[in-house]
GROMACS .gro file of N, CA and C in nm:
model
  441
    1UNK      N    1   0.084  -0.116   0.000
    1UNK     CA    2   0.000   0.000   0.000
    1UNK      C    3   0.088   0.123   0.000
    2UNK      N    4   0.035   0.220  -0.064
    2UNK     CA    5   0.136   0.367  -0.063
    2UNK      C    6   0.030   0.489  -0.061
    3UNK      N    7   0.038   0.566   0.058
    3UNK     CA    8  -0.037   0.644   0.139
    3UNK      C    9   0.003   0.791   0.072
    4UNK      N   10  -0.067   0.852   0.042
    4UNK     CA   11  -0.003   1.013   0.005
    4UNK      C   12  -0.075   1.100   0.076
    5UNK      N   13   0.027   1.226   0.123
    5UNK     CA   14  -0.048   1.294   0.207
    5UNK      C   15  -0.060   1.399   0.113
    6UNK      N   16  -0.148   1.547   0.077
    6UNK     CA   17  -0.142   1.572   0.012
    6UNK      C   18  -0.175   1.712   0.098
    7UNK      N   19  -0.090   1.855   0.083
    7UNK     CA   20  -0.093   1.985   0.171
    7UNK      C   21  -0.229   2.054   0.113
    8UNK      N   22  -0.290   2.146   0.240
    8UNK     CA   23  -0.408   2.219   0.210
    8UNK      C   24  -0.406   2.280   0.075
    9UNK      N   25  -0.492   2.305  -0.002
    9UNK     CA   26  -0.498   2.471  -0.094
    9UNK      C   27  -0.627   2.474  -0.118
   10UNK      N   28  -0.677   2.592  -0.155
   10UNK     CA   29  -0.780   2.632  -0.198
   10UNK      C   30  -0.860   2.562  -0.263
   11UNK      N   31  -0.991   2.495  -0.243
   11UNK     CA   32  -1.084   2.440  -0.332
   11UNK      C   33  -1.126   2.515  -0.452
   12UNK      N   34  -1.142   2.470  -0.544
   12UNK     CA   35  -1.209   2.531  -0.663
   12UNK      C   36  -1.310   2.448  -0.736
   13UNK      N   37  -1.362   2.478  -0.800
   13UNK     CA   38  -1.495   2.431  -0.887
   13UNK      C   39  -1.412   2.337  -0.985
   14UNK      N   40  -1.448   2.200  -1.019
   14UNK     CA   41  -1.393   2.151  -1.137
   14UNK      C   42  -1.289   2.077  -1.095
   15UNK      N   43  -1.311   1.962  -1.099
   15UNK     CA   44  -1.151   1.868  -1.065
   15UNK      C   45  -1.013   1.947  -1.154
   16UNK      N   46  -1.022   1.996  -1.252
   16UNK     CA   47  -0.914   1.992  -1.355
   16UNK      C   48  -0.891   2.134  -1.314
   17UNK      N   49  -0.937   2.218  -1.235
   17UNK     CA   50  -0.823   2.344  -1.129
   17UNK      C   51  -0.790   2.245  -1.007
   18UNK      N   52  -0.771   2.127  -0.986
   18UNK     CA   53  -0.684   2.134  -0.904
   18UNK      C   54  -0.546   2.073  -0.873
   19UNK      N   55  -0.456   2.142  -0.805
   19UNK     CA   56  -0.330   2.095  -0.835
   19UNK      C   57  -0.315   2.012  -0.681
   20UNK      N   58  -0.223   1.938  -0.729
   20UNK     CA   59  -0.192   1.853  -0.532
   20UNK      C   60  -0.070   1.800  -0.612
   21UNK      N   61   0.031   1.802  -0.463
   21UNK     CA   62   0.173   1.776  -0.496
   21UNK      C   63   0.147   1.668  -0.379
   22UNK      N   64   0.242   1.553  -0.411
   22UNK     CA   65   0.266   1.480  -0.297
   22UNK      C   66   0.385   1.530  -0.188
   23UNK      N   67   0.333   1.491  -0.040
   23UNK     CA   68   0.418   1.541   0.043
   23UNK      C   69   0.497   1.461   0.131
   24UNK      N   70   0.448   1.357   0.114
   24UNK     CA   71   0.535   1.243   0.170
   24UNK      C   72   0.423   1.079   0.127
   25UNK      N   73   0.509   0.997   0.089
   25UNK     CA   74   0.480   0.833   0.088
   25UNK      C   75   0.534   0.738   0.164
   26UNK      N   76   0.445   0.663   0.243
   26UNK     CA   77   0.458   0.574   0.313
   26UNK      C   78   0.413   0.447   0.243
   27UNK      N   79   0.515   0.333   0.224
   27UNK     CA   80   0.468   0.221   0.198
   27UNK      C   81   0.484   0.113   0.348
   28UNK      N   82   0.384   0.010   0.312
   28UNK     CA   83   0.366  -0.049   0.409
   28UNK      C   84   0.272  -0.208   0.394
   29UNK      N   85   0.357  -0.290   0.423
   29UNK     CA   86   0.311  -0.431   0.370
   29UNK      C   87   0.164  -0.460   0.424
   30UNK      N   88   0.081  -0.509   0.333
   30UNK     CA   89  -0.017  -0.538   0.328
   30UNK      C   90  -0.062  -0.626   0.454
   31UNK      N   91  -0.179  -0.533   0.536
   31UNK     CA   92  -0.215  -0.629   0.659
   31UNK      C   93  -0.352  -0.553   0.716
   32UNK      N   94  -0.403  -0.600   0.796
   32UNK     CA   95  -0.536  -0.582   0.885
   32UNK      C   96  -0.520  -0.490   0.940
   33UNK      N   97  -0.531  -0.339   0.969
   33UNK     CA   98  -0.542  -0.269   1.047
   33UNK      C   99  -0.732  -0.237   1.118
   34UNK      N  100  -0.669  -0.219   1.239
   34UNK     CA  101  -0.832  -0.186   1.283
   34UNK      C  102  -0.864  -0.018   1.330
   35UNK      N  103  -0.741   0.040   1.354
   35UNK     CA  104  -0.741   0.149   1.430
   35UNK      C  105  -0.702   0.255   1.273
   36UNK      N  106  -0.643   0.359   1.325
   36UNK     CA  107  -0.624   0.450   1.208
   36UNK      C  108  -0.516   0.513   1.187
   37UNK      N  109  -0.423   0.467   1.089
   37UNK     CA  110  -0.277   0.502   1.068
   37UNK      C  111  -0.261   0.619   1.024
   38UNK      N  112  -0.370   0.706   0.982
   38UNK     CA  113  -0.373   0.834   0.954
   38UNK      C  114  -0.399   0.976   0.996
   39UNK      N  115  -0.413   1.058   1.070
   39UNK     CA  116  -0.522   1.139   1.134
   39UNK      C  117  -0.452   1.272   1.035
   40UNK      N  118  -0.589   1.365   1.050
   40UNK     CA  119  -0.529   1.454   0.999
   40UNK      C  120  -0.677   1.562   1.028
   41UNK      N  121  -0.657   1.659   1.038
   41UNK     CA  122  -0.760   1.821   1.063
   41UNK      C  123  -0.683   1.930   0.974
   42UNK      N  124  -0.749   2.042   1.027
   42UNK     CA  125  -0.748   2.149   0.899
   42UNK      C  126  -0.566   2.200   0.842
   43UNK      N  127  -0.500   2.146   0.976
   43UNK     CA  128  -0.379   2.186   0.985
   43UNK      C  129  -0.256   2.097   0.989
   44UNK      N  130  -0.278   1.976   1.020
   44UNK     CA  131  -0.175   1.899   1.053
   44UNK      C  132  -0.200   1.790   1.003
   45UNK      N  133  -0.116   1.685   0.905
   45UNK     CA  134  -0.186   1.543   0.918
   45UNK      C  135  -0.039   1.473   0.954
   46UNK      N  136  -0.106   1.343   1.014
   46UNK     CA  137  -0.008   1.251   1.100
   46UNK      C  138  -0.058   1.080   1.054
   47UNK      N  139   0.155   1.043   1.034
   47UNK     CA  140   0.059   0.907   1.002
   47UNK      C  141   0.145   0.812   1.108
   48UNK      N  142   0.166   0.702   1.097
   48UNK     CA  143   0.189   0.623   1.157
   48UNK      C  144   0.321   0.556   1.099
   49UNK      N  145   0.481   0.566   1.119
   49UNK     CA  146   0.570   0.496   1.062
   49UNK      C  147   0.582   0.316   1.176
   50UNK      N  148   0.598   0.235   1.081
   50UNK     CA  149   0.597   0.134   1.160
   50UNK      C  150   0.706   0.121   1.297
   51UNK      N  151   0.822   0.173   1.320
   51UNK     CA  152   0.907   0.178   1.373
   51UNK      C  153   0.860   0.207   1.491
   52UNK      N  154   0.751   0.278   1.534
   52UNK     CA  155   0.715   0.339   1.643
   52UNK      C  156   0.659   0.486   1.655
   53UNK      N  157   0.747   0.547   1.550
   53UNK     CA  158   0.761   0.716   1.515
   53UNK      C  159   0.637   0.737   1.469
   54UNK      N  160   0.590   0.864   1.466
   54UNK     CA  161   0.492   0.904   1.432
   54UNK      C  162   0.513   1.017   1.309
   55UNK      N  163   0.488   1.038   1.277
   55UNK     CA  164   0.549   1.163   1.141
   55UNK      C  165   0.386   1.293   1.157
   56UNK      N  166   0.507   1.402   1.161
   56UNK     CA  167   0.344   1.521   1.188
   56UNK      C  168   0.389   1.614   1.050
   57UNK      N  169   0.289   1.677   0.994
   57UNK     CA  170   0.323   1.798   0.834
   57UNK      C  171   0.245   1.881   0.876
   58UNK      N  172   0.301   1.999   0.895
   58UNK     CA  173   0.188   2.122   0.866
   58UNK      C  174   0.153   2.133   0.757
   59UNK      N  175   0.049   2.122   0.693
   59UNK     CA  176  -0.016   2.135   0.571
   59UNK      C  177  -0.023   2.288   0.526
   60UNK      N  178  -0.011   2.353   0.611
   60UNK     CA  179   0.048   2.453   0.481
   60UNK      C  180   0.170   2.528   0.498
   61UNK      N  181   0.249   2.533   0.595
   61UNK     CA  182   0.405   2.517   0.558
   61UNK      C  183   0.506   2.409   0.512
   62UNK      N  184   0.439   2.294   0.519
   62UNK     CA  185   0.492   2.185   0.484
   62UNK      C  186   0.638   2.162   0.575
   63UNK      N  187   0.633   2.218   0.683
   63UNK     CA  188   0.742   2.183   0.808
   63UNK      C  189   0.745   2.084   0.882
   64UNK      N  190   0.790   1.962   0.969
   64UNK     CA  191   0.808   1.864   0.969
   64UNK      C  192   0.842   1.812   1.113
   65UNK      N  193   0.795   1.738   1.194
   65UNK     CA  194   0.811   1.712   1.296
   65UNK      C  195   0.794   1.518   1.321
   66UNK      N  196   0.836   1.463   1.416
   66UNK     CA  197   0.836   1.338   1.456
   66UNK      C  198   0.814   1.336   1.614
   67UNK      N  199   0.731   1.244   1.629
   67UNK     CA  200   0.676   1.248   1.760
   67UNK      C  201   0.710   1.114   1.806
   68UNK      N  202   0.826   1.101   1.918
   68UNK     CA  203   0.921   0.951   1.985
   68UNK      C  204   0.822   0.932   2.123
   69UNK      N  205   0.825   0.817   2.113
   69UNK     CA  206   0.778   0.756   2.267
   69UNK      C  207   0.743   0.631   2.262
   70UNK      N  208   0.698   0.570   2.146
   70UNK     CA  209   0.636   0.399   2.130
   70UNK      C  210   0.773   0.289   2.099
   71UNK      N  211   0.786   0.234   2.142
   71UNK     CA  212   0.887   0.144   2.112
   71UNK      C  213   0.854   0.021   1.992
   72UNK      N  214   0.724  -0.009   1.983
   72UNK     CA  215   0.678  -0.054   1.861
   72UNK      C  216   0.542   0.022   1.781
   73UNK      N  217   0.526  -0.044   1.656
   73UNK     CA  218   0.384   0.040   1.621
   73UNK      C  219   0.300   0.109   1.648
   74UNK      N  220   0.281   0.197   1.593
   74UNK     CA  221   0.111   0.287   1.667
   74UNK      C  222   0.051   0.229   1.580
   75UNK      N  223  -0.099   0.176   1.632
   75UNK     CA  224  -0.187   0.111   1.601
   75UNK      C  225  -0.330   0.166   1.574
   76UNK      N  226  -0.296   0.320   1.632
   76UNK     CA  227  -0.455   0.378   1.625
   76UNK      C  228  -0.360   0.538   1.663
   77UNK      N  229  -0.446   0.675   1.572
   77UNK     CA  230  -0.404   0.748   1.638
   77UNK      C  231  -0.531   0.806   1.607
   78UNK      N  232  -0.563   0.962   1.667
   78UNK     CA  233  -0.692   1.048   1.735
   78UNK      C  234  -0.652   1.218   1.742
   79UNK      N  235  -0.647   1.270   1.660
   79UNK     CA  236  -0.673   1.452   1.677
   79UNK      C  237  -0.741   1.513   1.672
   80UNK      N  238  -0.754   1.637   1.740
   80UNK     CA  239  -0.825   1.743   1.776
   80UNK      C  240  -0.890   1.802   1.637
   81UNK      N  241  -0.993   1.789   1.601
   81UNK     CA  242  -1.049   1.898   1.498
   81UNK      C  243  -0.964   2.059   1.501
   82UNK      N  244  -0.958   2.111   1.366
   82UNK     CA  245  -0.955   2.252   1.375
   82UNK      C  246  -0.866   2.298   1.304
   83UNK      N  247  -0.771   2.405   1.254
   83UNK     CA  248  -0.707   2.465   1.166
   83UNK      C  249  -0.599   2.529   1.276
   84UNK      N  250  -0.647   2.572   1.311
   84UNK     CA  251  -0.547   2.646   1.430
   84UNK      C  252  -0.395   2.613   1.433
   85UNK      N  253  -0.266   2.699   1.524
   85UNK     CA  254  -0.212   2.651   1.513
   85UNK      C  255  -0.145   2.565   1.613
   86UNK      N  256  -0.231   2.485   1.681
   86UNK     CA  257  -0.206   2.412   1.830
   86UNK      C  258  -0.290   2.293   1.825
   87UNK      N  259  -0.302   2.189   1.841
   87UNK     CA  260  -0.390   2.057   1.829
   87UNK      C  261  -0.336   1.942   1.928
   88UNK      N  262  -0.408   1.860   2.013
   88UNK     CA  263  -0.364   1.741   2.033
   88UNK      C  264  -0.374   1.610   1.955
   89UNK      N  265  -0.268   1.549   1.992
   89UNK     CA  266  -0.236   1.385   1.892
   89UNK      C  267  -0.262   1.311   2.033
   90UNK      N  268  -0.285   1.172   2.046
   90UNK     CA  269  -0.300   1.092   2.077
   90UNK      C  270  -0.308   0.941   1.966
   91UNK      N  271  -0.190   0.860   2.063
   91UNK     CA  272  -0.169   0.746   1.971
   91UNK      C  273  -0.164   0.617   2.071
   92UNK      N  274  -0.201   0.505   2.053
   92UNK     CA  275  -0.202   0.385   2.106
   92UNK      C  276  -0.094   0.335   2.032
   93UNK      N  277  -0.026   0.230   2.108
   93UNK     CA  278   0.128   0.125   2.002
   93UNK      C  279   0.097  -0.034   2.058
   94UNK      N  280   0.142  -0.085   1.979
   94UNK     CA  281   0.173  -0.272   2.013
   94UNK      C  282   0.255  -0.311   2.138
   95UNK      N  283   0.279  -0.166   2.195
   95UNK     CA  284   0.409  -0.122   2.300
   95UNK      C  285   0.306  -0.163   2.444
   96UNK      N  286   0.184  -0.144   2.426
   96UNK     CA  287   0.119  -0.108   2.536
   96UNK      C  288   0.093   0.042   2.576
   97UNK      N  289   0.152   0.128   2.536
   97UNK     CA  290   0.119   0.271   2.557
   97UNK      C  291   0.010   0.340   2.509
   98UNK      N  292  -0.008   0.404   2.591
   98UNK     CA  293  -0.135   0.543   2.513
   98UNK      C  294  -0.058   0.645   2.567
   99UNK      N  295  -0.010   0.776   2.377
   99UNK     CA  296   0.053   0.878   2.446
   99UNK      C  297  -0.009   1.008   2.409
  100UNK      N  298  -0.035   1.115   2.444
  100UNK     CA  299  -0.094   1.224   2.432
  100UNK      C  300   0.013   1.338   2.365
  101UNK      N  301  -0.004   1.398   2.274
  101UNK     CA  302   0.129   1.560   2.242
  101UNK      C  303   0.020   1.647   2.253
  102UNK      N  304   0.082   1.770   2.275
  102UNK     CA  305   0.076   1.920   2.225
  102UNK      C  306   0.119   1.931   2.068
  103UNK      N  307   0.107   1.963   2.008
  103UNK     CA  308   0.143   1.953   1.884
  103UNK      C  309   0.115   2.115   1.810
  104UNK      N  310   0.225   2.178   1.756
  104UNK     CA  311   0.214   2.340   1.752
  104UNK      C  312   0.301   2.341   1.612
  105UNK      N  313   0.245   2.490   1.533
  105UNK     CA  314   0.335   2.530   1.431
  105UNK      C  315   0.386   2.588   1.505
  106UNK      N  316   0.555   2.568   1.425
  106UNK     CA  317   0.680   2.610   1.466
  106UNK      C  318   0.737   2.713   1.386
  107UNK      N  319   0.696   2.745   1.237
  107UNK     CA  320   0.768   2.773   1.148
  107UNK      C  321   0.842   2.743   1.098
  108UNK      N  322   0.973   2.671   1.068
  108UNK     CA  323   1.046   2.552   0.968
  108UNK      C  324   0.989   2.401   1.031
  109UNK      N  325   0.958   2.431   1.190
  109UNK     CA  326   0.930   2.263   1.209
  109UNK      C  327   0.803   2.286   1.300
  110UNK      N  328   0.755   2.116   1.269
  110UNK     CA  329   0.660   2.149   1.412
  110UNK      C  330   0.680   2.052   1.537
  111UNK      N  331   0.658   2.156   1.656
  111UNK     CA  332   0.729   2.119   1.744
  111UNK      C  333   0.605   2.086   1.865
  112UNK      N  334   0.654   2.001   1.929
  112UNK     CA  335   0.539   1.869   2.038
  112UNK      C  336   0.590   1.903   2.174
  113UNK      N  337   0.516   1.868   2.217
  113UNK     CA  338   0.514   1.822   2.374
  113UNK      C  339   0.441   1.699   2.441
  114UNK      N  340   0.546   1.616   2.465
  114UNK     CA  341   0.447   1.519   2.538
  114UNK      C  342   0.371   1.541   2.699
  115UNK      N  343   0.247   1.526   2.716
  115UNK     CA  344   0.129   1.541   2.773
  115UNK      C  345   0.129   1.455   2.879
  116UNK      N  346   0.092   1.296   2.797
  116UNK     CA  347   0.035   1.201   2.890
  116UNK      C  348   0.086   1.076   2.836
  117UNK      N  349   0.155   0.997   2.913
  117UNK     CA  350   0.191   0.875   2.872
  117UNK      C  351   0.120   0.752   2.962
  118UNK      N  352   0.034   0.651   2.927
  118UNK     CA  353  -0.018   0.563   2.953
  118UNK      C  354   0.038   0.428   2.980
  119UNK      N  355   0.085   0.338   3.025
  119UNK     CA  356   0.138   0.194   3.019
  119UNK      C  357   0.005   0.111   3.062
  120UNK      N  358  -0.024   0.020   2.961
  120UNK     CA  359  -0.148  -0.105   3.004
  120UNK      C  360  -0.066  -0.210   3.026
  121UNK      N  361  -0.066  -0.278   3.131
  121UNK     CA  362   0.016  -0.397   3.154
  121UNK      C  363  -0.115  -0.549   3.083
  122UNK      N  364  -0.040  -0.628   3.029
  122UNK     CA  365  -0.152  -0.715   2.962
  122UNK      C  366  -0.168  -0.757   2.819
  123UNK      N  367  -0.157  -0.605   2.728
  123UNK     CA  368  -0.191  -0.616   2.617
  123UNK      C  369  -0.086  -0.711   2.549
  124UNK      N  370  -0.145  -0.718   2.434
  124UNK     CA  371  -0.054  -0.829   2.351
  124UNK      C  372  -0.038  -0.773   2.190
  125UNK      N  373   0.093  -0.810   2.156
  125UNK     CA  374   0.064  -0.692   2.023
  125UNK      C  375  -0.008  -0.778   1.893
  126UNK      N  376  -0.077  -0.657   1.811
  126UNK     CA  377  -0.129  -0.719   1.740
  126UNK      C  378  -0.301  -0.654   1.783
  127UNK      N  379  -0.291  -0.651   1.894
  127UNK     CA  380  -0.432  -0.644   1.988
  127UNK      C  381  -0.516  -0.523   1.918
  128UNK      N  382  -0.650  -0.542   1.922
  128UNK     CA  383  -0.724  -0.439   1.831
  128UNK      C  384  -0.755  -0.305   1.957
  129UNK      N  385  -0.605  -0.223   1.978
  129UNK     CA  386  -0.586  -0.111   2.108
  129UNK      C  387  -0.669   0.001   1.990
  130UNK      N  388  -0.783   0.067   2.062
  130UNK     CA  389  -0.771   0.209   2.018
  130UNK      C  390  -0.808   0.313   2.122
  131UNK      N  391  -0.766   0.462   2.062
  131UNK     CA  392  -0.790   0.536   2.106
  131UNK      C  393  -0.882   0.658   2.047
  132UNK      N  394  -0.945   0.718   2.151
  132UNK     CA  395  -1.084   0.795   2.149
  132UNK      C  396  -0.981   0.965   2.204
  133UNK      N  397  -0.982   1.052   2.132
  133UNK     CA  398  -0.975   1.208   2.210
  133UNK      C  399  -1.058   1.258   2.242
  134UNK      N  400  -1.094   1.305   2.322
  134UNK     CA  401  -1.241   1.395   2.316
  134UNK      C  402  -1.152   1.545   2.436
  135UNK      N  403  -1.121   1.595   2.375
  135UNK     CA  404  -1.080   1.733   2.427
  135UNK      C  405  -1.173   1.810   2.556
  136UNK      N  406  -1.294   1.784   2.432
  136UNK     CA  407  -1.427   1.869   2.540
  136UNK      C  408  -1.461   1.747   2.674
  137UNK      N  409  -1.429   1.665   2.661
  137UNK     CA  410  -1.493   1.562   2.740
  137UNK      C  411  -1.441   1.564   2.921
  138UNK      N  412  -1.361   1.647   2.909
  138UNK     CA  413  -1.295   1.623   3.091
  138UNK      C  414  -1.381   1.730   3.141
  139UNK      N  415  -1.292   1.782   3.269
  139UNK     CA  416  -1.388   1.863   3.371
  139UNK      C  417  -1.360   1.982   3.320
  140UNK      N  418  -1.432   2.090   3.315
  140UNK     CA  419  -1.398   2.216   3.295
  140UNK      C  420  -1.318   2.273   3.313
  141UNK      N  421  -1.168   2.311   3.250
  141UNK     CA  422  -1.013   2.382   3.247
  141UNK      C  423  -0.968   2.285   3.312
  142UNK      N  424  -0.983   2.166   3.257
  142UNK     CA  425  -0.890   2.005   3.331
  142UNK      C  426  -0.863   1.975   3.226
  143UNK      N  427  -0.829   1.836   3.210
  143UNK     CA  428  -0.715   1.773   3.128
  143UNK      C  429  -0.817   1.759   3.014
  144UNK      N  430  -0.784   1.704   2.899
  144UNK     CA  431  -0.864   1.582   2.786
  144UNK      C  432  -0.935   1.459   2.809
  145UNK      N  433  -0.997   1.407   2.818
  145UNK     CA  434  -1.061   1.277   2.814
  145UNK      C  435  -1.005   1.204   2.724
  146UNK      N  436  -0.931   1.089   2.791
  146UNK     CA  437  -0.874   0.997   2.636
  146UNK      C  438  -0.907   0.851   2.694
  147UNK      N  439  -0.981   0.826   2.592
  147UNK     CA  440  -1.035   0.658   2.610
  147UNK      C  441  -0.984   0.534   2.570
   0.00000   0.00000   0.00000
């Protein structure tokens, strides 16, 4: 399979005004996923490198960031709706983890903060782990709700 991410621009009327450049390809051997190797909102899309890494693009500077913490696969990842330039990621791995970023334009790069790191003792990889964000979902000026 070969994934293309493709940066914001302007909609127009008519398939044949529009231009799209590819911005990065991920290939990746053919298999069952249940969760979502892709996420992406008005500003950022994020996919899933098998290694563990996560890969983030501002879609319209096309600046570049990697988000470390899984020691194997992310299996599911979850972002914040919106355009803005601030969003949370949340990703589940084969690792057992659930990890939470800050995730911000930087201007040449974009630059993270990790949040919340999770350990499930139990899981087994392979396991159909996902994760839910719900931003609005905690207590009022408290954390995120992540399921």
């Amino acid at each position: 399979q070969v994934f293309t991410l493709l940066p914001t621009a302007p909609r127009r009327r008519g398939m044949q005004d529009v231009e799209s450049r590819s911005l990065s390809m991920l290939r990746r051997s053919p298999a069952l996923y249940t969760g979502s190797l892709i996420a992406a909102n008005g500003r950022f899309a994020c996919y899933a490198i098998p290694s563990g890494v996560i890969r983030v693009i501002d879609r319209q500077t096309e600046a570049l960031g990697l988000l470390r913490g899984h020691t194997r696969e992310a299996v599911d990842l979850s972002i914040t709706a919106g355009g803005g330039d601030e969003c949370l990621l949340a990703a589940v791995a084969n690792d057992g983890q659930a990890l939470v970023w800050r995730v911000r334009a930087g201007g040449s790069a974009v630059l993270s903060e990790r949040l919340l790191s999770v350990k499930v003792d139990g899981t087994s990889p392979g396991a159909d782990d996902r994760i839910v964000l719900c931003p609005q979902g905690g207590p009022p000026g408290g954390p995120p709700l992540v399921a």
